[in-house]
Every structure is written in structure tokens, then in C-alpha cells.
Coordinates of C-alpha atoms in Angstrom, one line a residue:
M1 CA 51.8 51.3 -2.0
T2 CA 50.8 54.3 0.4
T3 CA 47.9 53.9 2.6
V4 CA 45.8 57.1 3.1
E5 CA 44.3 57.8 6.3
P6 CA 40.6 58.1 6.6
V7 CA 39.3 61.5 6.5
V8 CA 37.8 62.1 10.1
L9 CA 35.1 64.9 10.4
R10 CA 33.9 65.7 13.9
L11 CA 30.5 66.8 14.0
A12 CA 30.1 70.0 16.9
A13 CA 26.9 70.3 18.8
P14 CA 24.6 72.0 18.3
L15 CA 24.5 70.9 14.5
T16 CA 21.8 72.7 12.4
R17 CA 20.6 72.0 8.8
A18 CA 22.0 75.4 7.7
Q19 CA 25.4 74.0 8.5
V20 CA 25.1 71.3 6.3
P21 CA 26.2 72.6 3.1
Q22 CA 29.4 73.9 4.4
L23 CA 30.2 70.4 6.3
C24 CA 29.8 68.7 2.6
A25 CA 31.8 71.5 0.8
H26 CA 34.5 71.0 3.7
L27 CA 34.3 67.2 3.5
S28 CA 34.6 67.3 -0.4
G29 CA 37.9 69.2 -0.3
Q30 CA 39.4 67.1 2.5
L31 CA 38.6 64.1 0.1
E32 CA 39.9 65.9 -3.0
R33 CA 43.0 67.2 -1.1
T34 CA 43.7 63.7 0.6
G35 CA 42.7 61.3 -1.9
A36 CA 41.1 59.3 0.9
D37 CA 38.6 56.7 0.5
E38 CA 36.9 56.6 3.5
V39 CA 35.3 59.1 6.1
I40 CA 34.9 58.7 9.6
V41 CA 32.1 61.0 11.0
D42 CA 32.8 61.4 14.8
A43 CA 29.4 61.9 16.4
L44 CA 30.4 61.9 20.0
A45 CA 29.7 65.5 20.6
L46 CA 26.2 65.3 19.4
H47 CA 25.5 62.3 21.7
H48 CA 27.1 64.3 24.7
A49 CA 24.9 67.3 24.0
G50 CA 21.9 64.9 23.7
Q51 CA 21.2 65.9 20.3
A52 CA 19.6 63.2 18.1
D53 CA 17.1 65.0 15.7
F54 CA 16.4 65.0 12.1
A55 CA 19.2 68.0 11.3
V56 CA 21.8 65.2 12.3
I57 CA 19.9 62.7 9.9
D58 CA 20.1 65.5 7.3
A59 CA 23.6 66.0 8.0
L60 CA 24.6 62.4 7.9
A61 CA 22.6 61.6 4.9
R62 CA 24.2 64.5 2.7
L63 CA 27.7 63.6 4.2
R64 CA 27.1 60.1 2.9
L65 CA 26.3 61.2 -0.5
T66 CA 29.1 63.6 -0.6
A67 CA 31.6 60.8 0.1
R68 CA 30.0 58.4 -2.2
R69 CA 30.0 60.9 -5.1
A70 CA 34.0 61.2 -4.3
G71 CA 34.2 57.5 -4.1
A72 CA 34.8 57.1 -0.5
G73 CA 32.8 55.3 2.2
V74 CA 31.5 56.1 5.5
R75 CA 31.7 55.1 9.2
I76 CA 29.7 56.7 11.9
R77 CA 31.7 57.0 15.3
D78 CA 30.2 57.0 18.7
P79 CA 26.4 57.9 17.6
G80 CA 25.0 56.9 20.9
P81 CA 22.0 55.0 21.4
A82 CA 19.4 57.9 20.5
L83 CA 21.1 58.5 17.4
L84 CA 21.1 54.9 16.6
R85 CA 17.5 54.5 17.3
L86 CA 16.8 57.5 15.2
L87 CA 18.9 55.9 12.3
Q88 CA 17.0 52.7 12.4
L89 CA 13.6 54.4 12.8
T90 CA 14.0 56.2 9.4
G91 CA 15.7 53.2 7.8
L92 CA 19.2 54.8 7.4
S93 CA 21.2 52.7 9.4
E94 CA 22.3 50.5 6.8
V95 CA 22.4 52.9 4.0
L96 CA 24.7 55.4 6.1
G97 CA 27.6 53.1 7.0
A98 CA 29.3 51.2 9.6
V99 CA 29.0 52.2 13.2
E100 CA 32.0 52.2 15.4
E101 CA 31.8 52.8 18.9
R102 CA 34.9 54.0 20.9
G103 CA 33.4 55.8 23.7
R104 CA 36.2 58.5 24.4
E105 CA 35.5 61.4 26.0
P106 CA 34.5 64.5 23.5
D107 CA 37.2 67.0 22.5
P108 CA 36.7 70.0 24.4
D109 CA 37.6 72.3 21.5
L110 CA 34.3 70.6 19.8
T111 CA 31.9 70.8 22.8
G112 CA 31.9 74.3 23.8

């Protein structure tokens, strides 16, 4: 039996609502291509940019829906305290998936 690595989707800051459909289409294609049953949404660049807003909440909710439709689960990596609070405030912390804290430095290609 072959183990399929999770799809890792790194969110870059600033993230806008206009970007969400493209992110969802990209994720859908990645899941179809790889057959992965898990998605890791890496939010570290958003944390370092100080972005914890409803555009991010919208993106996370829609990415989770996209993953779920493909039969995949979602984990959020390195969301930072502000985004965690916003997820809790909106009631989405449990719905969106597990949180993974790695605390690594952001990828310079993604943080501009």
C-alpha cells in the first residue's frame, strides 16, 4: 500500500477574497492529481504579516469545503494567536480542522 503525502497549500499575504476561487480551484486540482486525503493549509506567512481577518476566514472555510468535497481532511499549520482567536470567535475553530504549530520561518518566496 502506498502512502500519499498530504497536499500542502501555503497561503501568502496579503490574502484577499478575490483570490479564494483560484485557491480552491488549485486545491481541487492538486487533490485530484495526487489522490491525497489530507490538506495542510500553511498560514505562517499570514501570521508574520499580521493578517487575521475575515478574508482569511472566508478562504479557510471555502478551502475546507473544497477538500471535503474531494474526501480530504484539513489541518491548519501555524495560524498564529490572532487567527486562532478569530477562528474561535466565529465558531470555526473546530469545524475547519486541527491546528498544527511548527513555528518555522516563512518561505521568503511567499512573504515577498
